[in-house]
PDB file of C-alpha atoms in Angstrom:
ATOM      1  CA  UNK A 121      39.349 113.324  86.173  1.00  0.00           C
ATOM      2  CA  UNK A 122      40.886 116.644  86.590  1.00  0.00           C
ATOM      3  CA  UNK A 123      42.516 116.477  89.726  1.00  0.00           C
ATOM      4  CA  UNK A 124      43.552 112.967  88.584  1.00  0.00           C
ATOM      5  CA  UNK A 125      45.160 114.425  85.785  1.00  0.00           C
ATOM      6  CA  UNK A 126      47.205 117.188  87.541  1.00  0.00           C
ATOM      7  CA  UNK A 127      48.002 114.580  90.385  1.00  0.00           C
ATOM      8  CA  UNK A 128      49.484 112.470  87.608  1.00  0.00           C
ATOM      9  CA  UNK A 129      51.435 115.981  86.273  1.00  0.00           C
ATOM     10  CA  UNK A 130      53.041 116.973  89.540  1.00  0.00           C
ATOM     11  CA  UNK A 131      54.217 112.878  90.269  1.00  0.00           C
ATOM     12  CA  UNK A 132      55.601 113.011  87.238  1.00  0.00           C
ATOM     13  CA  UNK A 133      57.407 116.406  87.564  1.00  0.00           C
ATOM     14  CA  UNK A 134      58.523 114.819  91.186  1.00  0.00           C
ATOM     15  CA  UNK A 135      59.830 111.759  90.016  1.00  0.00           C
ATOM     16  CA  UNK A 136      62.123 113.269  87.128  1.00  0.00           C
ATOM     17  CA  UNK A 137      62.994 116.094  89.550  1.00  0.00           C
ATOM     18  CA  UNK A 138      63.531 113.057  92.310  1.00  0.00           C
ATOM     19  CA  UNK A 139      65.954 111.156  89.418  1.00  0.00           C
ATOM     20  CA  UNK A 140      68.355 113.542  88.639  1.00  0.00           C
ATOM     21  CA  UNK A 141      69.277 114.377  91.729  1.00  0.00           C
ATOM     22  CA  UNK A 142      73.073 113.922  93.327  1.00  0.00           C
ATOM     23  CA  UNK A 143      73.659 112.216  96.221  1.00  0.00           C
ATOM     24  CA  UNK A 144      76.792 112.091  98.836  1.00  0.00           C
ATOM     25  CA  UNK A 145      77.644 109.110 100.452  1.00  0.00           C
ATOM     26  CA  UNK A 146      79.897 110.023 103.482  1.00  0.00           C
ATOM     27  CA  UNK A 147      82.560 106.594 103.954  1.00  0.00           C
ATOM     28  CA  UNK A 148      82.568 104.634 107.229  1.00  0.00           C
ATOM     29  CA  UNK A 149      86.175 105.613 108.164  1.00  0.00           C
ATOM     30  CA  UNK A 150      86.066 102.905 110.777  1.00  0.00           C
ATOM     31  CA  UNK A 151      85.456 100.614 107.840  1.00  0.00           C
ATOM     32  CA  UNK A 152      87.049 101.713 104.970  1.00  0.00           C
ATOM     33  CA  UNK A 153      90.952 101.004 104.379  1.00  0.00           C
ATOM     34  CA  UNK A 154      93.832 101.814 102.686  1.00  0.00           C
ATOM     35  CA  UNK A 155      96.249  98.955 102.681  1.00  0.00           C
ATOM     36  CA  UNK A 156      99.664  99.932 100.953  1.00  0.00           C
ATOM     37  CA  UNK A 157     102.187  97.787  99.812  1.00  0.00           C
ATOM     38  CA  UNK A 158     106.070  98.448  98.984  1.00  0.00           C
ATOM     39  CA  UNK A 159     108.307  96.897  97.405  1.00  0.00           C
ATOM     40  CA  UNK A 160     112.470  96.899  97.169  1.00  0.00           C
ATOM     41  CA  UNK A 161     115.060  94.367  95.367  1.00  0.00           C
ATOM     42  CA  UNK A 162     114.986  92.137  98.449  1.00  0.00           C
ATOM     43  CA  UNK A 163     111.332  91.968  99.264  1.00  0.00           C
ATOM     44  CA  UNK A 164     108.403  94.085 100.118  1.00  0.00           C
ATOM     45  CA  UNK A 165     106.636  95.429 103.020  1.00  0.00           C
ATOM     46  CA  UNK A 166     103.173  96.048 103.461  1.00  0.00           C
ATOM     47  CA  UNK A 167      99.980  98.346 106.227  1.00  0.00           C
ATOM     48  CA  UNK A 168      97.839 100.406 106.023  1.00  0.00           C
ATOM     49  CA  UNK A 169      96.351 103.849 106.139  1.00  0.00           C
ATOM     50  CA  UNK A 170      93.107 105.226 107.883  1.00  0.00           C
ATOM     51  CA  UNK A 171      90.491 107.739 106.475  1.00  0.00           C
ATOM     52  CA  UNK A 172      89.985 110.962 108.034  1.00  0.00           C
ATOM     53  CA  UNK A 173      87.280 111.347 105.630  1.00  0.00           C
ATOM     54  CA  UNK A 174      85.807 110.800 102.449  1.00  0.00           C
ATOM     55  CA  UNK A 175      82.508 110.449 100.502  1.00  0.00           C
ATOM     56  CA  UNK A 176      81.154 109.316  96.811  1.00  0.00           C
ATOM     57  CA  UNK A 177      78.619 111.449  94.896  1.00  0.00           C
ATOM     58  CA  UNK A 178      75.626 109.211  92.862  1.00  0.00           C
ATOM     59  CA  UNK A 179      73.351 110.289  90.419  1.00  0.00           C
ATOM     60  CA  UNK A 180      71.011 108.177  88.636  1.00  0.00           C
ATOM     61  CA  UNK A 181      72.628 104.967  90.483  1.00  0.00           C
ATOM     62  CA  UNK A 182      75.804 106.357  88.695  1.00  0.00           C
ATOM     63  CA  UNK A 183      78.971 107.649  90.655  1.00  0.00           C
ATOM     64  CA  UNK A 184      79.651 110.891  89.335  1.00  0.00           C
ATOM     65  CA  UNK A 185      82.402 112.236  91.923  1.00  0.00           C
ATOM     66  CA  UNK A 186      84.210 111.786  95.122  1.00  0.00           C
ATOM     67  CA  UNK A 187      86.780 113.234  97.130  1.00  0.00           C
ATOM     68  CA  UNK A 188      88.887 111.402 100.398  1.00  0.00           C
ATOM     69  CA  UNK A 189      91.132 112.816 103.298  1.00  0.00           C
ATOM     70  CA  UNK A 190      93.755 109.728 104.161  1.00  0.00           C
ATOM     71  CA  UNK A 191      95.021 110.541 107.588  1.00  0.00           C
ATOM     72  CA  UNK A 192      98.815 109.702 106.942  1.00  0.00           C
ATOM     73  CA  UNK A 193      99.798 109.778 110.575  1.00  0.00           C
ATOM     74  CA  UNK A 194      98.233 106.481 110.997  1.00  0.00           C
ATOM     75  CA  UNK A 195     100.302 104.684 108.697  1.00  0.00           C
ATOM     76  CA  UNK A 196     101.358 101.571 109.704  1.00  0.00           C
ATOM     77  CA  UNK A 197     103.137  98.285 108.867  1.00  0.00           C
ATOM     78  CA  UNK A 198     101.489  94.795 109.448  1.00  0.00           C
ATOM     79  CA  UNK A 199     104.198  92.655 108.003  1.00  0.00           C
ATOM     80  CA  UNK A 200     106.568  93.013 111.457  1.00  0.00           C
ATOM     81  CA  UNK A 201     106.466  93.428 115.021  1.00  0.00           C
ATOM     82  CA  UNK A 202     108.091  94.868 117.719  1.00  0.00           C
ATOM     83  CA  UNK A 203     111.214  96.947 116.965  1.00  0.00           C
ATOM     84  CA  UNK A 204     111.791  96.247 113.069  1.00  0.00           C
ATOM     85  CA  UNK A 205     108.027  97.495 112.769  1.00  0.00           C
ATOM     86  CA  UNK A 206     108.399 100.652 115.029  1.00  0.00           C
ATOM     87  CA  UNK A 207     111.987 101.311 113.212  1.00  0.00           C
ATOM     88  CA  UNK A 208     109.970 101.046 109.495  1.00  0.00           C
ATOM     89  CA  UNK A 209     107.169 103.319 110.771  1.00  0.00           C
ATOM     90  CA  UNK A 210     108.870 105.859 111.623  1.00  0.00           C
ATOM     91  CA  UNK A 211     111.423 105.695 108.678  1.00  0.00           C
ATOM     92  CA  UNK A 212     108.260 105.836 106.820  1.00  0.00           C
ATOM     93  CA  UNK A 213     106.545 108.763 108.491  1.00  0.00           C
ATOM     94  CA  UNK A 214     110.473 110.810 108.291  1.00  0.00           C
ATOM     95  CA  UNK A 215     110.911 113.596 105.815  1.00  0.00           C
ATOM     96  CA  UNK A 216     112.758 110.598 103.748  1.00  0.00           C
ATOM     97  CA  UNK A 217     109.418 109.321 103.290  1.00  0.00           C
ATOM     98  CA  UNK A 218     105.839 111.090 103.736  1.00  0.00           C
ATOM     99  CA  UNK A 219     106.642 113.626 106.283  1.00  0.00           C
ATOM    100  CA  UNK A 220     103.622 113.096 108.396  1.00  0.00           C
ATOM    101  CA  UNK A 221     104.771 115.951 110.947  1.00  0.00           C
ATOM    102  CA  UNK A 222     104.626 118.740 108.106  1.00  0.00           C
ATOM    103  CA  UNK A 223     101.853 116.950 106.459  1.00  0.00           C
ATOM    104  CA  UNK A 224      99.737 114.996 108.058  1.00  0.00           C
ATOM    105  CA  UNK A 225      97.083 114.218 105.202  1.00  0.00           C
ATOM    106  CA  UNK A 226      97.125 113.278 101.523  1.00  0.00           C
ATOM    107  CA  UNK A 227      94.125 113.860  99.227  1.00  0.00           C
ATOM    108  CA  UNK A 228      92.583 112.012  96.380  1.00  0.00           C
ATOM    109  CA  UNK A 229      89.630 114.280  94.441  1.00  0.00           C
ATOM    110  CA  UNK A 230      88.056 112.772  91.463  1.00  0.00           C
ATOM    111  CA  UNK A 231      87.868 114.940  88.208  1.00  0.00           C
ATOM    112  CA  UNK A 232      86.717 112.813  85.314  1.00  0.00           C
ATOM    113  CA  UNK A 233      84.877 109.298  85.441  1.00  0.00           C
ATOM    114  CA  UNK A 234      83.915 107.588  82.271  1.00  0.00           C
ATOM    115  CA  UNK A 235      81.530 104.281  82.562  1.00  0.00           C
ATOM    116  CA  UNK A 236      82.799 100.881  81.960  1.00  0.00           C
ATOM    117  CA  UNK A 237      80.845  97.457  82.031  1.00  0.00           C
ATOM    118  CA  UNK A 238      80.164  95.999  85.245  1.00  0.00           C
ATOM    119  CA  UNK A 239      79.543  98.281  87.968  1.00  0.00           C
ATOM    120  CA  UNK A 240      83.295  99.660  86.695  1.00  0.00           C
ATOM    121  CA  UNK A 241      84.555 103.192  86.341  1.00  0.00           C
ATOM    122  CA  UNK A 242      87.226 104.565  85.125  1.00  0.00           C
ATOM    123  CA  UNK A 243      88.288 107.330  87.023  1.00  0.00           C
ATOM    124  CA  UNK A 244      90.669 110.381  86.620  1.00  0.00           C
ATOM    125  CA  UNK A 245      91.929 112.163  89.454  1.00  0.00           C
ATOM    126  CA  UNK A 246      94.321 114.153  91.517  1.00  0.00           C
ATOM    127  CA  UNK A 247      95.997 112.630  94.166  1.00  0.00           C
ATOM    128  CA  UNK A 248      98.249 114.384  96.886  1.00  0.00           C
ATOM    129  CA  UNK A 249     100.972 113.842  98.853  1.00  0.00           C
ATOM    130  CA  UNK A 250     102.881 115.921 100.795  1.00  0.00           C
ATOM    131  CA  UNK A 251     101.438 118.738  98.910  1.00  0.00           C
ATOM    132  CA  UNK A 252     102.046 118.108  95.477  1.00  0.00           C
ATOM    133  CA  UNK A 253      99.534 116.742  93.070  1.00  0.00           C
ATOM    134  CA  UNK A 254      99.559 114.672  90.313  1.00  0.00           C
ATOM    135  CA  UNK A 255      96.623 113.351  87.763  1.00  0.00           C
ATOM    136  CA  UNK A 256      96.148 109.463  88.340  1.00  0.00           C
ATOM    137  CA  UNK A 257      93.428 107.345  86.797  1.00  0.00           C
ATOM    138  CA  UNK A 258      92.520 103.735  88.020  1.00  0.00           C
ATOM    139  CA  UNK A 259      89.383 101.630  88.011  1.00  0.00           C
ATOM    140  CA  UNK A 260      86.560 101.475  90.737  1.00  0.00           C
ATOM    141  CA  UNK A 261      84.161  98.779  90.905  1.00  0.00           C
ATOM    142  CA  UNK A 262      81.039  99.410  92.976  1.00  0.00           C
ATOM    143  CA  UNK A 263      78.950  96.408  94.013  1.00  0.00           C
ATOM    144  CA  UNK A 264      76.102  97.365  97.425  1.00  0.00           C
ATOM    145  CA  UNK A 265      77.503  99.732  99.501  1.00  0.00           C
ATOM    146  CA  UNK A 266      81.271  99.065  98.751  1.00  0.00           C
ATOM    147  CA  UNK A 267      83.664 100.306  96.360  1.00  0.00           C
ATOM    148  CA  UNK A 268      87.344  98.981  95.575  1.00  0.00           C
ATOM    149  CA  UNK A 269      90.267 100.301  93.017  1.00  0.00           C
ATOM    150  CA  UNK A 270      93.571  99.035  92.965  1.00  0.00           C
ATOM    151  CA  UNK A 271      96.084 102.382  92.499  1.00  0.00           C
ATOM    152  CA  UNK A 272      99.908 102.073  91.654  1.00  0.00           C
ATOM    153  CA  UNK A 273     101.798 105.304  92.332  1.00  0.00           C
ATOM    154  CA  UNK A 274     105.285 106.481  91.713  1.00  0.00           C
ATOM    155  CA  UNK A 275     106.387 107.748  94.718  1.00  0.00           C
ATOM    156  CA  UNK A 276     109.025 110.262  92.885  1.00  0.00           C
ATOM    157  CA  UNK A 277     106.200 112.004  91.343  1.00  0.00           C
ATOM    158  CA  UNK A 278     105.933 113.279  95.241  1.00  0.00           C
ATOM    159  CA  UNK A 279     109.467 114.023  96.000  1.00  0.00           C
ATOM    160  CA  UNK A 280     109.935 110.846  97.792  1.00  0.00           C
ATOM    161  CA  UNK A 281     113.396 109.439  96.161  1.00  0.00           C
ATOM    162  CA  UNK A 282     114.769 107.582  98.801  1.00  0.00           C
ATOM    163  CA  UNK A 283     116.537 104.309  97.950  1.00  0.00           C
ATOM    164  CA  UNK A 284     114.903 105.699  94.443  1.00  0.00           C
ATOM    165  CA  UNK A 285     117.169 103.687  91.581  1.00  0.00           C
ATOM    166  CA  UNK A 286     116.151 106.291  89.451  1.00  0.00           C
ATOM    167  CA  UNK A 287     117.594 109.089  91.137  1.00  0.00           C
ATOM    168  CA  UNK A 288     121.029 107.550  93.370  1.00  0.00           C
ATOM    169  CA  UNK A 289     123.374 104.904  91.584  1.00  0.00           C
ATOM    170  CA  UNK A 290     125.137 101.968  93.723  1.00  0.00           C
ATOM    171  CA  UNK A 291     121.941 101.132  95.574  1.00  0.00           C
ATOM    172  CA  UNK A 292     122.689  97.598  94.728  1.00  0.00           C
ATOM    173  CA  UNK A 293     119.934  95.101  96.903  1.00  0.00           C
ATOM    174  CA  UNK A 294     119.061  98.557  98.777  1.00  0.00           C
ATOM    175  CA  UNK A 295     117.233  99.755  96.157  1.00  0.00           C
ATOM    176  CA  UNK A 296     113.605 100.210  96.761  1.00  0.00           C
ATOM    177  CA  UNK A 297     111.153 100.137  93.673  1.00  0.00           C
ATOM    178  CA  UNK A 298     109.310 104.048  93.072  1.00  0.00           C
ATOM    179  CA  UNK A 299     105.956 102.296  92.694  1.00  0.00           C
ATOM    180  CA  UNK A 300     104.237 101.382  95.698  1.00  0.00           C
ATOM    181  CA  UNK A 301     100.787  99.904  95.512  1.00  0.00           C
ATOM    182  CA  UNK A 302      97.169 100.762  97.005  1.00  0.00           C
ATOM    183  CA  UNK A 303      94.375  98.509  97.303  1.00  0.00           C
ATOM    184  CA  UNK A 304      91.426 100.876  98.692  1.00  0.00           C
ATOM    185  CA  UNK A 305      88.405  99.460 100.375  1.00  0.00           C
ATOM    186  CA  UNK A 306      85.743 102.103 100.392  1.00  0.00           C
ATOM    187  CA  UNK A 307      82.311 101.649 102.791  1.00  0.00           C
ATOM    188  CA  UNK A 308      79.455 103.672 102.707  1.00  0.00           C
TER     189      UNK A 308
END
């Protein structure tokens, strides 16, 4: 009865030990996406963006932090072809735009996530780009092994203020809007 007793002690000890552990998800970068779109008086354009890396931290079932390496010299457009979408990716990737040469990542780091219904949290973070960062919040829903959030950024937060109608007057139809959009597909 003893032994029973103390067996009973150290599975217990285990299993709330065992429970309040974190644990790191590393993404499937092969998987995962970033798919961007922008928009401007006359239309939009839309791609994507790869992972270099990136991982969620759980504990209790709960996510409880992250952090995620987008490899910016991969950004493409999937709206065109041939020479208008060659001619936009690189106008993208120029130091009017990201400046992949001089910085070839951007960085998203969660600081603060609060619970909401539904497999939803509401995150806070810092975001990145081209080495200045800015506090963002959005929502990420978790369902299996996936997690989404929809992100809208102001690009002039970043010192990108090309074709910004915030920053140069007579743009007229060349203006193109400061928020761009992200719709994130995270697998792990």
């Amino acid at each position: 009865m003893r032994n029973l007793k103390s067996l009973s002690l150290v599975l217990l000890l285990l299993f709330s030990f065992e429970v309040g552990i974190a644990q790191t998800y590393k993404i499937n970068t092969s998987k995962s996406i970033i798919k961007w779109v922008g928009k401007k008086i006359t239309g939009e354009h839309e791609g994507t963006v790869n992972f270099k890396d990136g991982y969620l931290v759980f504990k209790n079932k709960k996510v409880t932090g992250g952090s995620f390496t987008a490899d910016m010299t991969t950004l493409s457009n999937t709206d065109q072809t041939g020479s208008s979408k060659q001619k936009l990716e690189t106008h993208l990737k120029s130091e009017d735009f990201f400046n992949t040469a001089n910085n070839t990542t951007a960085t998203l780091v969660f600081k603060s996530i609060a619970n909401k219904p539904n497999n939803t949290y509401l995150v806070t973070a810092d975001l990145t780009i081209k080495g200045i960062t800015n506090s963002i919040q959005f929502d990420l829903v978790v369902v299996g092994k996936k997690a989404t959030a929809n992100l809208t950024i102001n690009r002039t937060k970043y010192d990108i203020k090309y074709g910004s109608g915030s920053y140069f007057d007579d743009l007229g139809d060349k203006t193109i809007y400061d928020d761009f959009e992200l719709n994130v597909v995270l697998i792990y």
